[in-house]
CSV table of C-alpha atoms in Angstrom, one decimal:
chain,number,residue,atom,x,y,z
E,1,UNK,CA,9.8,11.8,-2.1
E,2,UNK,CA,9.1,10.7,1.4
E,3,UNK,CA,6.8,7.6,1.9
E,4,UNK,CA,6.0,5.2,4.7
E,5,UNK,CA,6.7,1.5,4.6
E,6,UNK,CA,3.0,0.5,4.8
E,7,UNK,CA,2.5,1.7,1.2
E,8,UNK,CA,4.4,-1.1,-0.5
E,9,UNK,CA,6.0,1.3,-2.9
E,10,UNK,CA,7.5,-0.8,-5.7
E,11,UNK,CA,11.1,-1.6,-4.6
E,12,UNK,CA,12.5,-1.2,-8.1
E,13,UNK,CA,11.6,2.5,-7.9
E,14,UNK,CA,13.0,2.9,-4.4
E,15,UNK,CA,16.3,1.4,-5.6
E,16,UNK,CA,16.5,4.1,-8.3
E,17,UNK,CA,17.0,6.7,-5.6
E,18,UNK,CA,15.0,9.8,-4.6
E,19,UNK,CA,12.5,7.9,-2.4
E,20,UNK,CA,13.0,7.9,1.3
E,21,UNK,CA,11.0,5.3,3.4
E,22,UNK,CA,9.8,5.9,7.0
E,23,UNK,CA,9.4,2.5,8.5
E,24,UNK,CA,6.3,1.7,10.7
E,25,UNK,CA,7.0,-0.2,13.8
E,26,UNK,CA,6.0,-3.8,14.7
E,27,UNK,CA,5.5,-4.4,18.3
E,28,UNK,CA,6.0,-7.8,20.0
E,29,UNK,CA,6.0,-8.6,23.7
E,30,UNK,CA,9.8,-9.0,23.5
E,31,UNK,CA,10.5,-5.8,21.6
E,32,UNK,CA,9.8,-3.3,18.8
E,33,UNK,CA,11.1,-3.8,15.2
E,34,UNK,CA,11.3,-1.4,12.3
E,35,UNK,CA,9.3,-2.6,9.3
E,36,UNK,CA,11.5,-4.1,6.5
E,37,UNK,CA,14.7,-3.0,8.3
E,38,UNK,CA,14.7,-5.2,11.5
E,39,UNK,CA,12.1,-7.8,10.5
E,40,UNK,CA,10.8,-9.5,7.4
E,41,UNK,CA,7.3,-10.6,6.5
E,42,UNK,CA,8.2,-14.2,6.6
E,43,UNK,CA,9.6,-13.8,10.2
E,44,UNK,CA,6.2,-12.4,11.2
E,45,UNK,CA,4.2,-15.2,9.4
E,46,UNK,CA,6.4,-17.8,11.3
E,47,UNK,CA,5.4,-16.3,14.6
E,48,UNK,CA,1.7,-15.7,14.0
E,49,UNK,CA,0.7,-18.9,15.8
E,50,UNK,CA,2.6,-17.7,18.9
E,51,UNK,CA,1.7,-14.0,18.8
E,52,UNK,CA,0.0,-11.5,16.5
E,53,UNK,CA,2.0,-8.3,16.8
E,54,UNK,CA,0.6,-4.8,17.1
E,55,UNK,CA,1.8,-2.1,14.7
E,56,UNK,CA,2.4,1.6,15.3
E,57,UNK,CA,3.6,4.8,13.6
E,58,UNK,CA,7.1,5.5,12.4
E,59,UNK,CA,9.5,6.8,15.0
E,60,UNK,CA,9.4,10.6,14.9
E,61,UNK,CA,13.2,10.7,15.5
E,62,UNK,CA,13.7,8.4,12.5
E,63,UNK,CA,11.5,10.7,10.3
E,64,UNK,CA,13.5,13.7,11.5
E,65,UNK,CA,16.7,11.9,10.5
E,66,UNK,CA,15.2,11.1,7.1
E,67,UNK,CA,14.4,14.8,6.5
E,68,UNK,CA,18.0,15.7,7.4
E,69,UNK,CA,19.1,13.1,4.9
E,70,UNK,CA,16.8,14.5,2.2
E,71,UNK,CA,18.3,18.0,2.8
E,72,UNK,CA,21.8,16.7,2.8
E,73,UNK,CA,21.2,15.0,-0.5
E,74,UNK,CA,20.5,18.5,-2.0
E,75,UNK,CA,16.7,18.3,-2.2
E,76,UNK,CA,14.9,21.6,-1.6
E,77,UNK,CA,11.3,20.3,-1.6
E,78,UNK,CA,9.5,17.2,-0.3
E,79,UNK,CA,6.6,15.3,-1.8
E,80,UNK,CA,5.3,13.1,1.1
E,81,UNK,CA,2.9,10.3,0.4
E,82,UNK,CA,1.3,8.1,3.1
E,83,UNK,CA,-1.1,5.3,3.8
E,84,UNK,CA,-4.7,6.3,4.6
E,85,UNK,CA,-5.3,8.6,7.5
E,86,UNK,CA,-8.4,6.5,8.1
E,87,UNK,CA,-6.3,3.4,8.9
E,88,UNK,CA,-3.3,4.9,10.6
E,89,UNK,CA,-2.0,7.9,12.4
E,90,UNK,CA,1.1,7.8,10.2
E,91,UNK,CA,-0.3,10.6,7.9
E,92,UNK,CA,-0.8,13.0,10.7
E,93,UNK,CA,2.5,12.2,12.4
E,94,UNK,CA,4.4,12.9,9.2
E,95,UNK,CA,2.4,16.0,8.5
E,96,UNK,CA,3.2,17.4,11.9
E,97,UNK,CA,6.9,16.5,11.6
E,98,UNK,CA,7.2,18.2,8.2
E,99,UNK,CA,5.5,21.4,9.6
E,100,UNK,CA,8.5,21.6,12.0
E,101,UNK,CA,10.8,22.1,9.0
E,102,UNK,CA,9.7,25.3,7.3
E,103,UNK,CA,13.2,25.5,5.8
E,104,UNK,CA,12.2,22.8,3.2
E,105,UNK,CA,9.0,23.2,1.3
E,106,UNK,CA,6.7,20.2,1.4
E,107,UNK,CA,3.2,18.9,0.8
E,108,UNK,CA,1.6,15.7,1.9
E,109,UNK,CA,-0.7,13.3,0.1
E,110,UNK,CA,-3.3,11.1,1.9
E,111,UNK,CA,-3.7,8.2,-0.5
E,112,UNK,CA,-6.9,7.0,1.2
E,113,UNK,CA,-5.5,3.6,0.6
E,114,UNK,CA,-2.9,1.1,1.9
E,115,UNK,CA,-0.3,-1.4,0.6
E,116,UNK,CA,0.0,-1.4,-3.1
E,117,UNK,CA,-3.1,0.7,-3.4
E,118,UNK,CA,-1.1,3.5,-1.9
E,119,UNK,CA,2.2,2.4,-3.5
E,120,UNK,CA,0.8,2.6,-7.0
E,121,UNK,CA,0.1,6.3,-6.3
E,122,UNK,CA,3.6,7.0,-5.1
E,123,UNK,CA,4.9,5.2,-8.2
E,124,UNK,CA,2.9,7.4,-10.4
E,125,UNK,CA,4.2,10.6,-8.7
E,126,UNK,CA,7.8,9.2,-9.0
E,127,UNK,CA,7.4,8.9,-12.7
E,128,UNK,CA,5.9,12.4,-13.0
E,129,UNK,CA,8.9,13.8,-11.1
E,130,UNK,CA,11.2,12.0,-13.5
E,131,UNK,CA,9.2,13.4,-16.4
E,132,UNK,CA,10.0,16.9,-15.2
E,133,UNK,CA,6.8,18.0,-13.6
E,134,UNK,CA,7.1,21.1,-11.3
E,135,UNK,CA,6.4,21.0,-7.6
E,136,UNK,CA,3.2,23.0,-8.2
E,137,UNK,CA,2.1,20.6,-11.0
E,138,UNK,CA,2.7,17.6,-8.7
E,139,UNK,CA,0.5,19.1,-6.1
E,140,UNK,CA,-2.4,19.4,-8.6
E,141,UNK,CA,-1.8,15.9,-9.8
E,142,UNK,CA,-1.5,14.3,-6.3
E,143,UNK,CA,-4.8,15.6,-5.0
E,144,UNK,CA,-6.8,13.7,-7.5
E,145,UNK,CA,-4.9,10.4,-7.3
E,146,UNK,CA,-7.0,8.8,-4.5
E,147,UNK,CA,-10.2,9.0,-6.6
E,148,UNK,CA,-8.4,7.4,-9.6
E,149,UNK,CA,-7.2,4.3,-7.9
E,150,UNK,CA,-8.7,1.1,-6.6
E,151,UNK,CA,-7.3,-1.7,-4.5
E,152,UNK,CA,-8.8,-5.1,-3.6
E,153,UNK,CA,-7.4,-7.7,-1.2
E,154,UNK,CA,-8.4,-11.4,-0.8
E,155,UNK,CA,-7.9,-12.6,2.8
E,156,UNK,CA,-8.4,-16.4,3.5
E,157,UNK,CA,-9.2,-15.3,7.1
E,158,UNK,CA,-10.0,-12.1,9.0
E,159,UNK,CA,-8.4,-13.4,12.1
E,160,UNK,CA,-5.2,-11.3,12.0
E,161,UNK,CA,-7.0,-8.2,10.8
E,162,UNK,CA,-9.3,-8.5,13.8
E,163,UNK,CA,-6.6,-9.3,16.3
E,164,UNK,CA,-4.5,-6.4,15.1
E,165,UNK,CA,-7.4,-4.0,15.7
E,166,UNK,CA,-7.6,-2.9,12.0
E,167,UNK,CA,-11.0,-4.4,11.2
E,168,UNK,CA,-12.5,-1.0,10.1
E,169,UNK,CA,-15.9,-1.5,8.6
E,170,UNK,CA,-15.2,-5.1,7.7
E,171,UNK,CA,-17.7,-7.7,8.8
E,172,UNK,CA,-15.9,-9.9,11.3
E,173,UNK,CA,-18.5,-12.7,11.3
E,174,UNK,CA,-17.4,-14.4,8.2
E,175,UNK,CA,-16.9,-18.1,9.1
E,176,UNK,CA,-13.8,-20.0,7.8
E,177,UNK,CA,-15.9,-23.1,8.1
E,178,UNK,CA,-18.0,-21.9,5.2
E,179,UNK,CA,-14.8,-21.4,3.1
E,180,UNK,CA,-15.7,-17.7,2.6
E,181,UNK,CA,-13.0,-15.5,1.3
E,182,UNK,CA,-13.8,-11.8,1.9
E,183,UNK,CA,-12.6,-9.2,-0.6
E,184,UNK,CA,-11.5,-6.1,1.2
E,185,UNK,CA,-11.1,-2.6,-0.2
E,186,UNK,CA,-11.0,1.0,1.1
E,187,UNK,CA,-13.9,3.4,0.9
E,188,UNK,CA,-13.7,7.1,-0.1
E,189,UNK,CA,-12.6,7.9,3.5
E,190,UNK,CA,-9.8,5.3,3.3
E,191,UNK,CA,-11.3,2.8,5.7
E,192,UNK,CA,-11.5,-0.9,5.2
E,193,UNK,CA,-14.8,-2.4,4.2
E,194,UNK,CA,-16.0,-5.7,2.7
E,195,UNK,CA,-16.4,-5.2,-1.0
E,196,UNK,CA,-17.6,-8.7,-1.7
E,197,UNK,CA,-17.6,-12.3,-0.4
E,198,UNK,CA,-16.8,-15.4,-2.4
E,199,UNK,CA,-16.9,-19.1,-1.6
E,200,UNK,CA,-13.4,-20.4,-2.1
E,201,UNK,CA,-10.1,-18.8,-3.2
E,202,UNK,CA,-10.6,-19.1,-6.9
E,203,UNK,CA,-13.9,-17.3,-7.0
E,204,UNK,CA,-12.5,-14.6,-4.7
E,205,UNK,CA,-9.6,-13.9,-7.1
E,206,UNK,CA,-12.0,-13.9,-10.0
E,207,UNK,CA,-14.2,-11.3,-8.3
E,208,UNK,CA,-11.1,-9.1,-7.8
E,209,UNK,CA,-10.2,-9.3,-11.5
E,210,UNK,CA,-13.8,-8.5,-12.4
E,211,UNK,CA,-13.7,-5.5,-10.2
E,212,UNK,CA,-10.5,-4.2,-11.9
E,213,UNK,CA,-12.2,-4.9,-15.3
E,214,UNK,CA,-15.0,-2.6,-14.4
E,215,UNK,CA,-12.6,0.2,-13.4
E,216,UNK,CA,-10.3,-0.1,-16.5
E,217,UNK,CA,-13.2,-0.2,-18.9
E,218,UNK,CA,-13.8,3.5,-18.3
E,219,UNK,CA,-10.2,4.7,-19.0
E,220,UNK,CA,-7.8,4.5,-21.9
E,221,UNK,CA,-4.6,3.9,-19.9
E,222,UNK,CA,-3.7,2.8,-16.4
E,223,UNK,CA,-1.1,1.3,-14.1
E,224,UNK,CA,-1.7,-2.1,-12.6
E,225,UNK,CA,-0.2,-4.1,-9.6
E,226,UNK,CA,-0.4,-7.4,-7.8
E,227,UNK,CA,0.7,-7.9,-4.2
E,228,UNK,CA,1.1,-11.2,-2.3
E,229,UNK,CA,2.0,-12.7,1.0
E,230,UNK,CA,3.7,-16.1,0.6
E,231,UNK,CA,2.2,-17.5,-2.6
E,232,UNK,CA,4.4,-15.9,-5.3
E,233,UNK,CA,3.3,-18.5,-7.8
E,234,UNK,CA,-0.3,-17.5,-7.4
E,235,UNK,CA,0.7,-13.9,-7.8
E,236,UNK,CA,2.6,-14.6,-11.0
E,237,UNK,CA,-0.5,-16.3,-12.4
E,238,UNK,CA,-2.6,-13.3,-11.5
E,239,UNK,CA,0.0,-11.0,-13.3
E,240,UNK,CA,-0.2,-13.1,-16.4
E,241,UNK,CA,-4.0,-13.1,-16.4
E,242,UNK,CA,-4.3,-9.4,-15.9
E,243,UNK,CA,-1.6,-8.5,-18.5
E,244,UNK,CA,-3.6,-10.6,-21.0
E,245,UNK,CA,-7.0,-9.2,-20.0
E,246,UNK,CA,-6.0,-5.6,-19.6
E,247,UNK,CA,-3.3,-4.9,-22.2
E,248,UNK,CA,-3.5,-1.1,-22.2
E,249,UNK,CA,-1.4,-0.8,-19.0
E,250,UNK,CA,1.5,1.5,-18.8
E,251,UNK,CA,3.4,0.1,-15.8
E,252,UNK,CA,2.8,-3.2,-14.1
E,253,UNK,CA,4.1,-3.9,-10.6
E,254,UNK,CA,4.4,-7.0,-8.5
E,255,UNK,CA,5.2,-6.4,-4.9
E,256,UNK,CA,5.5,-8.6,-1.8
E,257,UNK,CA,3.2,-7.5,1.1
E,258,UNK,CA,5.3,-5.5,3.7
E,259,UNK,CA,5.8,-7.0,7.1
E,260,UNK,CA,3.6,-4.4,8.8
E,261,UNK,CA,0.7,-5.3,6.5
E,262,UNK,CA,1.5,-9.0,6.7
E,263,UNK,CA,0.9,-8.8,10.4
E,264,UNK,CA,-2.7,-7.8,9.7
E,265,UNK,CA,-3.4,-9.8,6.6
E,266,UNK,CA,-1.7,-13.1,7.3
E,267,UNK,CA,0.4,-15.1,4.8
E,268,UNK,CA,-2.4,-15.9,2.4
E,269,UNK,CA,-3.2,-12.4,1.3
E,270,UNK,CA,-3.2,-11.4,-2.3
E,271,UNK,CA,-4.2,-8.1,-3.7
E,272,UNK,CA,-4.7,-6.2,-7.0
E,273,UNK,CA,-4.7,-2.5,-7.7
E,274,UNK,CA,-5.2,-0.1,-10.6
E,275,UNK,CA,-4.6,3.6,-11.1
E,276,UNK,CA,-6.1,5.5,-14.0
E,277,UNK,CA,-3.5,7.8,-15.7
């Protein structure tokens, strides 16, 4: 499986092998850094007061190298999963690069999501591969995953999203003076929009859990995930609450926001995701 670093694929699955990660790039005035390889999220947060970096696609030469590594490892087919094409050119770049390699069969999935919302889809496909699903079966499964998943993010401020040029359809007029915490999600085209607004952090987190509850009420089984910037304690509390409230989960992931997403969300981001299975 080939994924990009903006997906926040659960690291415990990457460590098992069989998942190759194409790092997006983080661009500062003093240089370009590969996501998760040459820079950490905390290093970005520490520099946000000085400079909000830009982000860009994975290096095509690096992706070419990954494809060669995949072939050298003995794989004959590639399942490629990417963050939303509505938020990044990464999907198109990986698609074009794979088309240059007809010697290895591949298909690419546009998750229409980002961060753990995309990563939870990759995790599902990884488990299906381990369960022995054929390449053709995986294609049929993958095409329906975007409509089965939801992701919600609480951002204390939209400042970094706006400066990074990733504001999408999100209203940028929310005032921090009013202590409004917007809840951001992706629409069916995979573009950010404001799902809801809440006054204060606690109400914002509650609205996200309520949104997940509406989703899981219609399905018998699901995967869940929580993602966070710097507040791991807050994330752990969210995990405990969701496990108690939604006990029919199959897998539950807790993932730190990747550096490339942290550049847009800032240190205070926290998100939740579900995928019907």
